Coordinates of C-alpha atoms in Angstrom, one line a residue:
X1 CA -73.4 -12.0 30.4
X2 CA -74.4 -15.7 29.6
X3 CA -76.4 -16.9 27.0
X4 CA -79.4 -17.8 29.5
X5 CA -79.1 -14.0 30.6
X6 CA -79.3 -12.9 26.7
X7 CA -82.4 -15.2 26.2
X8 CA -84.5 -14.0 29.5
X9 CA -83.7 -10.4 28.4
X10 CA -84.9 -11.0 24.9
X11 CA -88.3 -12.6 26.6
X12 CA -88.9 -9.7 29.1
X13 CA -88.3 -7.1 26.5
X14 CA -90.8 -8.6 24.2
X15 CA -93.4 -8.9 27.0
X16 CA -92.4 -5.1 27.8
X17 CA -92.9 -4.4 24.0
X18 CA -96.6 -5.8 23.9
X19 CA -97.2 -3.6 27.2
X20 CA -96.7 -0.4 25.5
X21 CA -98.7 -1.6 22.2
X22 CA -101.5 -2.5 24.5
X23 CA -101.4 0.9 26.2
X24 CA -101.5 2.7 22.9
X25 CA -104.4 1.2 22.2
X26 CA -106.1 1.6 25.5
X27 CA -105.3 5.4 25.3
X28 CA -107.5 5.7 22.2
X29 CA -110.7 5.1 24.2
X30 CA -113.5 4.5 22.2
X31 CA -111.4 5.0 18.9
X32 CA -110.3 7.7 16.5
X33 CA -113.7 8.5 15.0
X34 CA -115.4 8.9 18.7
X35 CA -112.8 11.0 19.4
X36 CA -113.1 13.4 16.2
X37 CA -117.0 13.7 17.0
X38 CA -115.9 14.5 20.9
X39 CA -113.5 17.2 19.8
X40 CA -116.1 18.7 17.3
X41 CA -118.0 19.8 20.2
X42 CA -115.3 21.9 21.5
X43 CA -114.3 19.5 24.0
X44 CA -110.9 18.1 25.2
X45 CA -110.6 14.2 25.6
X46 CA -110.3 12.9 29.0
X47 CA -106.7 12.1 28.8
X48 CA -106.0 15.6 27.6
X49 CA -108.1 17.3 30.4
X50 CA -106.2 14.7 33.0
X51 CA -102.7 15.7 31.2
X52 CA -103.3 19.8 31.4
X53 CA -104.5 19.4 34.9
X54 CA -101.5 17.6 36.1
X55 CA -98.1 19.6 36.6
X56 CA -96.2 19.3 33.8
X57 CA -93.1 17.2 33.8
X58 CA -94.1 16.0 37.4
X59 CA -94.3 12.1 38.0
X60 CA -97.7 10.6 37.5
X61 CA -98.9 6.8 37.9
X62 CA -102.1 5.6 36.1
X63 CA -104.5 3.4 37.9
X64 CA -106.3 0.5 36.2
X65 CA -105.5 1.4 32.5
X66 CA -106.4 -2.1 31.5
X67 CA -109.9 -2.2 33.5
X68 CA -112.5 -3.8 31.1
X69 CA -110.1 -5.4 28.6
X70 CA -111.6 -8.3 26.8
X71 CA -115.1 -7.7 28.8
X72 CA -118.3 -6.5 27.1
X73 CA -117.5 -7.6 23.8
X74 CA -121.1 -8.0 23.2
X75 CA -121.4 -4.2 23.6
X76 CA -118.4 -3.3 21.5
X77 CA -116.0 -3.2 25.0
X78 CA -115.3 -0.9 27.4
X79 CA -111.6 0.4 27.2
X80 CA -110.1 1.4 30.4
X81 CA -113.3 0.8 32.0
X82 CA -114.5 4.2 30.1
X83 CA -112.6 6.3 33.1
X84 CA -109.3 7.6 33.3
X85 CA -107.7 7.5 36.8
X86 CA -104.3 9.0 37.7
X87 CA -102.4 9.8 40.7
X88 CA -100.1 13.0 40.3
X89 CA -99.8 16.6 41.1
X90 CA -101.6 19.6 40.8
X91 CA -99.6 22.8 41.9
X92 CA -97.2 20.7 43.8
X93 CA -100.0 18.7 45.7
X94 CA -100.7 15.1 45.4
X95 CA -104.2 14.2 44.2
X96 CA -106.2 11.8 42.6
X97 CA -108.0 12.8 39.3
X98 CA -111.0 10.7 37.8
X99 CA -112.0 11.4 34.5
X100 CA -114.9 9.7 32.4
X101 CA -114.0 9.2 28.8
X102 CA -117.2 10.4 26.8
X103 CA -115.7 8.4 23.6
X104 CA -116.7 5.3 25.5
X105 CA -120.5 4.7 25.0
X106 CA -120.7 8.3 26.2
X107 CA -119.1 7.8 29.3
X108 CA -121.9 5.2 30.5
X109 CA -121.0 3.3 33.7
X110 CA -120.3 -0.4 33.2
X111 CA -120.1 -2.6 35.9
X112 CA -116.2 -2.4 35.8
X113 CA -116.4 1.5 35.5
X114 CA -118.1 1.5 39.2
X115 CA -115.5 -0.9 40.4
X116 CA -112.6 1.6 39.2
X117 CA -114.2 4.7 40.4
X118 CA -114.6 2.9 43.9
X119 CA -111.1 2.0 43.9
X120 CA -110.1 5.8 43.2
X121 CA -112.2 6.7 45.8
X122 CA -110.5 4.0 48.3
X123 CA -107.3 5.2 47.5
X124 CA -108.4 8.6 48.5
X125 CA -109.8 7.7 51.6
X126 CA -107.2 5.8 52.3
X127 CA -104.3 8.3 51.8
X128 CA -106.3 11.4 52.7
X129 CA -105.7 12.4 49.2
X130 CA -107.8 15.4 47.4
X131 CA -109.9 14.1 44.6
X132 CA -110.8 15.7 41.7
X133 CA -113.7 14.2 39.3
X134 CA -114.0 15.6 35.6
X135 CA -117.8 14.7 35.0
X136 CA -118.6 13.3 31.2
X137 CA -121.1 10.8 31.4
X138 CA -124.4 9.5 30.2
X139 CA -125.0 7.5 33.4
X140 CA -125.5 3.9 34.0
X141 CA -125.4 1.6 31.0
X142 CA -128.8 0.5 31.1
X143 CA -128.4 -3.0 29.4
X144 CA -126.3 -4.0 32.3
X145 CA -128.3 -2.1 35.3
X146 CA -128.9 -5.1 37.3
X147 CA -124.9 -5.7 37.5
X148 CA -124.3 -1.7 38.5
X149 CA -127.3 -0.4 40.1
X150 CA -128.3 -1.6 43.6
X151 CA -125.6 -3.4 45.5
X152 CA -123.2 -2.2 48.2
X153 CA -120.1 -2.1 45.7
X154 CA -122.5 -0.8 42.7
X155 CA -123.0 3.0 41.6
X156 CA -124.8 4.2 44.7
X157 CA -121.6 3.4 46.7
X158 CA -119.9 6.4 45.1
X159 CA -122.2 9.3 46.7
X160 CA -121.9 7.4 49.8
X161 CA -118.0 7.8 49.5
X162 CA -118.7 11.5 48.8
X163 CA -120.1 12.0 52.1
X164 CA -118.0 9.9 54.2
X165 CA -114.9 11.9 52.5
X166 CA -116.7 15.2 53.2
X167 CA -116.9 14.1 56.7
X168 CA -113.2 13.1 56.8
X169 CA -112.1 16.3 55.4
X170 CA -111.0 15.2 52.1
X171 CA -111.1 17.7 49.4
X172 CA -113.3 16.9 46.5
X173 CA -113.9 19.0 43.4
X174 CA -115.9 18.3 40.3
X175 CA -116.0 19.9 37.2
X176 CA -119.1 19.2 35.1
X177 CA -117.8 18.8 31.5
X178 CA -120.4 17.2 29.4
X179 CA -123.5 15.3 30.3
X180 CA -124.3 14.5 34.0
X181 CA -128.0 12.6 34.3
X182 CA -130.0 11.2 36.7
X183 CA -128.4 9.5 39.8
X184 CA -125.0 10.6 38.5
X185 CA -125.9 14.2 39.2
X186 CA -125.3 14.0 42.7
X187 CA -121.4 13.1 42.5
X188 CA -120.3 16.6 41.4
X189 CA -123.0 18.5 43.9
X190 CA -121.8 16.3 46.6
X191 CA -118.2 17.4 46.0
X192 CA -117.0 20.6 48.0
X193 CA -116.9 22.4 45.0
X194 CA -118.5 22.4 41.6
X195 CA -117.8 23.7 38.6
X196 CA -119.7 23.7 35.1
X197 CA -118.6 24.4 31.6
X198 CA -120.9 26.8 29.6
X199 CA -122.9 25.3 26.7
X200 CA -121.1 21.9 26.4
X201 CA -122.0 20.7 30.1
X202 CA -125.4 20.3 31.6
X203 CA -126.7 18.4 34.8
X204 CA -130.0 17.2 35.9
X205 CA -131.9 14.5 37.2
X206 CA -133.8 13.9 34.2
X207 CA -133.5 15.3 30.5
X208 CA -135.6 17.1 28.1
X209 CA -137.3 13.8 26.6
X210 CA -137.9 12.4 29.9
X211 CA -139.5 15.5 31.5
X212 CA -141.7 15.5 28.4
X213 CA -142.8 12.0 28.8
X214 CA -143.3 12.4 32.7
X215 CA -145.1 15.7 33.3
X216 CA -145.9 17.0 29.6
X217 CA -143.3 19.9 30.2
X218 CA -141.6 21.2 26.8
X219 CA -138.1 22.3 27.4
X220 CA -134.6 22.4 25.9
X221 CA -131.4 20.4 27.7
X222 CA -129.8 24.3 28.2
X223 CA -132.4 25.9 30.1
X224 CA -133.1 23.0 31.9
X225 CA -129.8 22.4 33.5
X226 CA -127.1 24.1 31.5
X227 CA -124.2 26.6 33.1
X228 CA -126.5 29.5 33.2
X229 CA -129.6 28.0 35.0
X230 CA -127.2 26.4 37.9
X231 CA -125.1 29.4 38.2
X232 CA -127.4 32.0 38.3
X233 CA -130.9 30.5 39.1
X234 CA -130.4 27.1 41.2
X235 CA -127.2 27.4 42.6
X236 CA -126.6 24.2 42.4
X237 CA -123.0 24.8 41.0
X238 CA -120.4 27.4 42.1
X239 CA -118.7 28.3 38.9
X240 CA -119.2 28.9 35.5
X241 CA -116.5 28.3 33.0
X242 CA -116.2 29.4 29.6
X243 CA -114.4 26.3 28.0
X244 CA -112.6 22.9 29.2
X245 CA -109.2 24.9 30.1
X246 CA -110.8 27.5 32.0
X247 CA -112.7 24.7 34.1
X248 CA -109.3 23.0 34.7
X249 CA -107.6 26.3 35.4
X250 CA -110.0 27.0 38.2
X251 CA -109.2 23.7 39.9
X252 CA -105.6 24.3 39.5
X253 CA -106.2 27.6 41.4
X254 CA -108.6 26.2 44.1
X255 CA -106.3 23.3 44.8
X256 CA -103.2 25.7 44.9
X257 CA -105.0 27.3 48.1
X258 CA -105.5 24.2 50.3
X259 CA -103.4 24.2 53.2
X260 CA -100.8 21.6 54.5
X261 CA -101.6 18.3 55.8
X262 CA -100.8 16.4 58.9
X263 CA -98.4 13.9 58.4
X264 CA -97.7 10.3 59.1
X265 CA -94.2 10.7 59.6
X266 CA -92.3 8.1 57.5
X267 CA -88.6 8.3 57.4
X268 CA -87.3 9.7 54.1
X269 CA -83.7 10.7 53.4
X270 CA -82.0 11.8 50.0
X271 CA -83.0 9.6 47.1
X272 CA -80.3 7.6 45.4
X273 CA -80.5 5.7 42.4
X274 CA -79.4 1.7 42.4
X275 CA -75.6 1.1 41.9
X276 CA -76.4 -1.8 39.9
X277 CA -78.0 -1.3 36.5
X278 CA -82.0 -1.5 36.6
X279 CA -82.1 -2.8 33.2
X280 CA -80.3 -5.9 34.2
X281 CA -83.8 -7.0 35.8
X282 CA -84.9 -8.1 32.2
X283 CA -81.9 -10.7 32.2
X284 CA -82.2 -11.8 35.6
X285 CA -85.7 -12.6 35.6
X286 CA -86.1 -16.0 34.0
X287 CA -88.2 -16.7 30.9
X288 CA -90.1 -19.8 32.3
X289 CA -91.8 -19.0 35.5
X290 CA -90.6 -22.6 36.9
X291 CA -86.9 -21.7 36.5
X292 CA -85.0 -20.5 39.9
X293 CA -83.1 -17.2 40.0
X294 CA -81.8 -15.0 42.9
X295 CA -84.3 -12.6 44.2
X296 CA -81.4 -10.7 45.9
X297 CA -80.2 -9.6 42.7
X298 CA -83.6 -8.2 41.8
X299 CA -84.0 -6.1 45.0
X300 CA -80.4 -4.6 44.2
X301 CA -81.8 -2.9 41.1
X302 CA -84.9 -1.4 43.0
X303 CA -83.3 0.0 46.0
X304 CA -81.2 3.0 46.6
X305 CA -77.6 2.7 46.1
X306 CA -78.3 -1.3 45.8
X307 CA -77.8 -1.5 49.6
X308 CA -80.2 -3.5 52.1
X309 CA -79.9 -4.7 55.5
X310 CA -81.1 -8.4 55.7
X311 CA -83.2 -9.5 58.6
X312 CA -82.5 -13.2 60.1
X313 CA -80.2 -13.8 56.8
X314 CA -79.5 -17.3 57.8
X315 CA -83.2 -18.3 58.6
X316 CA -86.0 -19.0 56.7
X317 CA -84.3 -18.4 53.4
X318 CA -87.2 -18.9 51.1
X319 CA -88.4 -15.6 52.1
X320 CA -86.0 -12.5 52.2
X321 CA -86.7 -9.7 54.8
X322 CA -84.7 -6.8 54.6
X323 CA -84.6 -3.0 55.3
X324 CA -84.0 -0.7 52.4
X325 CA -84.9 2.5 51.0
X326 CA -86.9 3.7 47.8
X327 CA -86.3 6.9 46.3
X328 CA -85.4 7.7 50.0
X329 CA -88.6 6.2 51.9
X330 CA -87.3 3.5 54.5
X331 CA -89.2 0.2 53.4
X332 CA -89.0 -3.3 54.9
X333 CA -89.1 -5.5 52.0
X334 CA -90.6 -9.0 52.3
X335 CA -89.6 -11.0 48.7
X336 CA -89.9 -14.6 47.9
X337 CA -86.3 -16.1 47.3
X338 CA -86.7 -18.1 43.9
X339 CA -83.4 -20.3 44.2
X340 CA -82.9 -23.4 46.0
X341 CA -81.6 -22.8 49.5
X342 CA -80.4 -24.9 52.3
X343 CA -82.2 -25.0 55.7
X344 CA -80.6 -25.0 59.0
X345 CA -80.7 -29.1 59.1
X346 CA -78.9 -28.8 55.5
X347 CA -82.2 -29.9 53.8
X348 CA -82.7 -28.3 50.3
X349 CA -85.8 -26.0 49.9
X350 CA -87.2 -25.1 46.7
X351 CA -87.6 -21.5 45.9
X352 CA -90.7 -19.5 46.1
X353 CA -92.2 -22.0 48.3
X354 CA -93.2 -20.7 51.7
X355 CA -92.0 -22.9 54.5
X356 CA -92.4 -23.0 58.2
X357 CA -89.6 -21.0 58.9
X358 CA -90.0 -18.4 56.4
X359 CA -93.1 -17.7 57.4
X360 CA -92.3 -17.4 61.0
X361 CA -89.4 -15.1 59.9
X362 CA -91.9 -13.0 57.9
X363 CA -94.4 -12.8 60.5
X364 CA -91.7 -11.3 63.0
X365 CA -90.3 -9.1 60.5
X366 CA -93.9 -7.2 59.7
X367 CA -94.1 -7.0 63.8
X368 CA -91.2 -5.0 63.8
X369 CA -91.9 -2.7 61.0
X370 CA -95.2 -1.7 62.4
X371 CA -93.4 -1.5 65.5
X372 CA -91.1 1.2 63.8
X373 CA -93.4 2.8 61.5
X374 CA -91.6 1.4 58.4
X375 CA -94.1 0.8 55.2
X376 CA -94.0 -2.9 53.7
X377 CA -93.2 -3.7 50.0
X378 CA -94.1 -7.5 49.2
X379 CA -92.2 -9.0 46.1
X380 CA -94.3 -11.6 45.1
X381 CA -93.1 -14.7 43.0
X382 CA -94.8 -17.6 45.2
X383 CA -95.9 -20.8 44.0
X384 CA -97.8 -21.3 47.7
X385 CA -96.8 -23.0 51.0
X386 CA -95.1 -26.0 51.5
X387 CA -97.4 -29.3 51.3
X388 CA -96.5 -32.9 52.5
X389 CA -96.6 -34.6 55.7
X390 CA -93.3 -33.2 57.2
X391 CA -94.8 -29.7 56.6
X392 CA -98.3 -30.8 58.1
X393 CA -96.8 -32.4 61.1
X394 CA -94.7 -29.2 61.7
X395 CA -97.8 -27.2 61.7
X396 CA -97.6 -25.4 58.4
X397 CA -100.9 -24.4 58.8
X398 CA -100.4 -22.5 62.0
X399 CA -97.4 -21.1 60.6
X400 CA -99.2 -19.7 57.6
X401 CA -102.2 -18.5 59.5
X402 CA -99.7 -16.2 61.8
X403 CA -98.2 -14.8 58.6
X404 CA -101.6 -14.0 57.0
X405 CA -102.7 -12.5 60.8
X406 CA -99.6 -10.3 60.7
X407 CA -100.3 -9.1 57.1
X408 CA -104.1 -8.5 57.6
X409 CA -103.4 -6.6 61.0
X410 CA -100.5 -4.5 59.8
X411 CA -101.2 -0.6 60.3
X412 CA -98.1 0.6 58.3
X413 CA -98.9 0.8 54.5
X414 CA -98.2 -2.0 52.3
X415 CA -97.4 -2.2 48.7
X416 CA -97.3 -5.1 46.8
X417 CA -95.4 -5.7 43.3
X418 CA -96.0 -9.3 41.5
X419 CA -93.0 -10.2 39.4
X420 CA -93.9 -13.8 38.8
X421 CA -95.8 -16.4 40.1
X422 CA -98.8 -15.3 42.5
X423 CA -100.5 -18.6 43.1
X424 CA -103.2 -20.0 45.9
X425 CA -102.6 -19.0 49.6
X426 CA -99.2 -17.7 48.5
X427 CA -101.0 -14.8 47.2
X428 CA -102.7 -14.2 50.3
X429 CA -99.9 -14.3 52.5
X430 CA -97.8 -11.9 50.3
X431 CA -100.5 -9.2 50.3
X432 CA -102.5 -9.9 47.4
X433 CA -105.5 -7.5 46.7
X434 CA -107.7 -8.9 49.6
X435 CA -105.3 -7.9 51.9
X436 CA -105.6 -3.9 51.2
X437 CA -102.3 -3.1 49.9
X438 CA -102.4 0.7 49.1
X439 CA -101.0 -0.1 45.8
X440 CA -100.8 -3.6 43.9
X441 CA -98.9 -3.8 40.2
X442 CA -97.9 -6.7 38.2
X443 CA -94.9 -7.1 35.9
X444 CA -95.5 -8.2 32.2
X445 CA -94.2 -11.3 33.7
X446 CA -96.7 -12.1 36.1
X447 CA -99.0 -14.9 36.6
X448 CA -102.1 -14.9 38.9
X449 CA -104.1 -17.9 39.8
X450 CA -105.0 -20.7 42.4
X451 CA -102.6 -22.6 40.8
X452 CA -100.3 -22.6 37.5
X453 CA -101.6 -23.4 34.1
X454 CA -99.8 -26.8 33.8
X455 CA -100.6 -28.2 37.1
X456 CA -104.5 -26.8 36.9
X457 CA -104.4 -28.5 33.3
X458 CA -103.3 -31.8 34.8
X459 CA -106.2 -31.6 37.6
X460 CA -108.8 -30.6 35.3
X461 CA -107.6 -33.4 32.7
X462 CA -108.3 -36.1 35.3
X463 CA -111.5 -35.1 36.0
X464 CA -112.6 -34.8 32.4
X465 CA -111.1 -38.0 31.0
X466 CA -112.7 -39.6 34.0
X467 CA -116.2 -37.9 33.1
X468 CA -115.8 -39.1 29.3
X469 CA -114.5 -42.7 30.4
X470 CA -118.2 -42.9 32.4
X471 CA -119.9 -42.0 29.2
X472 CA -118.1 -44.9 27.5
X473 CA -115.5 -42.8 25.4
X474 CA -112.3 -44.1 24.6
X475 CA -109.5 -41.7 25.5
X476 CA -106.3 -42.0 23.2
X477 CA -102.8 -40.6 24.1
X478 CA -103.8 -38.0 21.0
X479 CA -107.0 -37.2 22.5
X480 CA -105.6 -36.7 25.8
X481 CA -103.1 -34.3 24.6
X482 CA -105.9 -32.5 22.7
X483 CA -107.8 -32.1 25.8
X484 CA -104.9 -31.3 27.9
X485 CA -103.7 -28.2 25.3
X486 CA -107.3 -27.1 25.4
X487 CA -107.8 -26.7 29.1
X488 CA -104.3 -25.2 29.6
X489 CA -104.7 -22.9 26.8
X490 CA -107.9 -21.7 28.4
X491 CA -106.2 -21.3 31.8
X492 CA -103.4 -19.8 30.7
X493 CA -105.5 -16.9 29.5
X494 CA -107.1 -16.5 33.1
X495 CA -103.4 -16.5 34.6
X496 CA -102.3 -13.4 32.4
X497 CA -101.7 -10.3 34.3
X498 CA -104.1 -8.4 31.7
X499 CA -106.7 -10.6 32.6
X500 CA -106.2 -9.8 36.5
X501 CA -105.6 -6.1 35.9
X502 CA -109.1 -5.9 33.6
X503 CA -110.8 -7.3 36.7
X504 CA -108.7 -4.8 38.9
X505 CA -107.5 -7.6 40.9
X506 CA -104.3 -5.2 40.6
X507 CA -103.8 -1.6 39.7
X508 CA -101.9 -2.1 36.5
X509 CA -99.5 -4.0 34.3
X510 CA -96.3 -1.6 34.7
X511 CA -92.9 -1.6 33.2
X512 CA -90.5 -3.2 35.8
X513 CA -88.3 0.1 35.6
X514 CA -91.4 2.3 36.8
X515 CA -91.6 0.4 40.1
X516 CA -89.5 2.7 42.2
X517 CA -92.1 5.4 41.2
X518 CA -95.1 3.5 42.1
X519 CA -93.6 2.5 45.6
X520 CA -92.4 6.2 46.1
X521 CA -95.4 7.8 45.1
X522 CA -97.5 5.6 47.1
X523 CA -95.6 6.2 50.3
X524 CA -95.6 9.6 49.4
X525 CA -99.5 9.4 49.5
X526 CA -99.7 7.2 52.6
X527 CA -97.7 9.7 54.5
X528 CA -101.0 12.1 54.2
X529 CA -102.7 9.9 56.4
X530 CA -101.3 9.5 60.0
X531 CA -101.9 5.8 61.5
X532 CA -104.8 6.0 63.9
X533 CA -104.6 2.5 65.5
X534 CA -101.8 0.5 67.2
X535 CA -100.5 -2.8 65.6
X536 CA -102.5 -5.9 67.1
X537 CA -102.3 -9.5 65.9
X538 CA -105.2 -10.6 68.0
X539 CA -105.3 -14.5 69.1
X540 CA -102.5 -16.6 67.5
X541 CA -101.9 -20.4 68.1
X542 CA -98.2 -19.9 69.0

């Protein structure tokens, strides 16, 4: 091991330590006092409910843990978007679980809450996975109702998705475990089966205070919409549970009886651990996002037996295309090579940049994987496409468009992991969020933006100094440095993987050592949904 490896390792393990500290804070939801008040009502927390429901010692992944981080500070924040979403196993069956966190503003829906719930439903729809709702919510957060109520990707889309999933035969089970009011009352009742917890849960379109104000009727919430009312009088709910655990046990029993699913038929062999030590990732990945390194060394620590078959090894070297296995699943890997390489003319090419030949190679490889029904894994560390007269005259826009076309029209499931840079059109070509990866995760080392903080700051500094000079201000070297550092600091905050995760541009920031689990569980989920259309790239400029 050399000194550079040790420096990288120290840096990346500090980033991992920061990730773990942030997760500890996120898991407190609305805070310890709110948790105490919640438990005093005889209720489990959202995370306790999810953990109890999922099979003990089975793998699971959390979607959107950092949703809402740094947002809505004027309202006290919205940790994890006020909702916990996990993909895991119930009685051995893979499911999505969505649980309102009532310790965060009584489980009220902020705009990011709606986006996170829609993401959970999207995963269930794409993969035909059963979805379980653990409902405990005061409904829309009224101070922000204009940003959550009426639009296509807002609150109402949840119920539309309930109906669509029902028509698709996707199992939906809801447990009403606390408040469930107004429009939110439709979610559990549009599910296949609904359970309600006696005494601590209620469901109605309008609570007792609003009923009194609207029609003058005096009635308490329990009589209006409690478990006895809806299980014995209205018939709105299907099962009455004595407490949280009883409700969750009922869900386990229902899921246990679900029949088998039609399979997409992705190839799986016996899982093997990488021969190369995965911990080496922390020393291989450079501290500086500008430094070069060999992506093949990362791949060796992610794939079974550290073995992969490289496709067009000596052509288009700034993108690696290879067949491999991850936890037994056959995958096609498309990764940005991050070291300087020579092309066929002997010219040096920058690592992390997509050139004409590498875009051409990736396009052909994507088509091959679709032909063979092999899921795609994108490993992003990309600064963008090559610029300059030589690239433009060689048709870089045309070749880049072919690659984007192939990614867009791919019918096999795609999974994206952002290791380092994810800049500009490189994000698009390497299957960023806009290109429908089944799951997309970032390592703590990731950066997502139109360009790097350093490059953006230089561009923005030129604009700002020109504006100040027009106003007659004299720009000294000290003033210029001050402006540059101020702009770069602001931009660096926005390229952080946590900034992206808070807005659900990614499904999470993950420990690099969990990457194999994310991809494996993602392919297992995708195997629930047979491919329904052929691969067709449409019209191309060839």
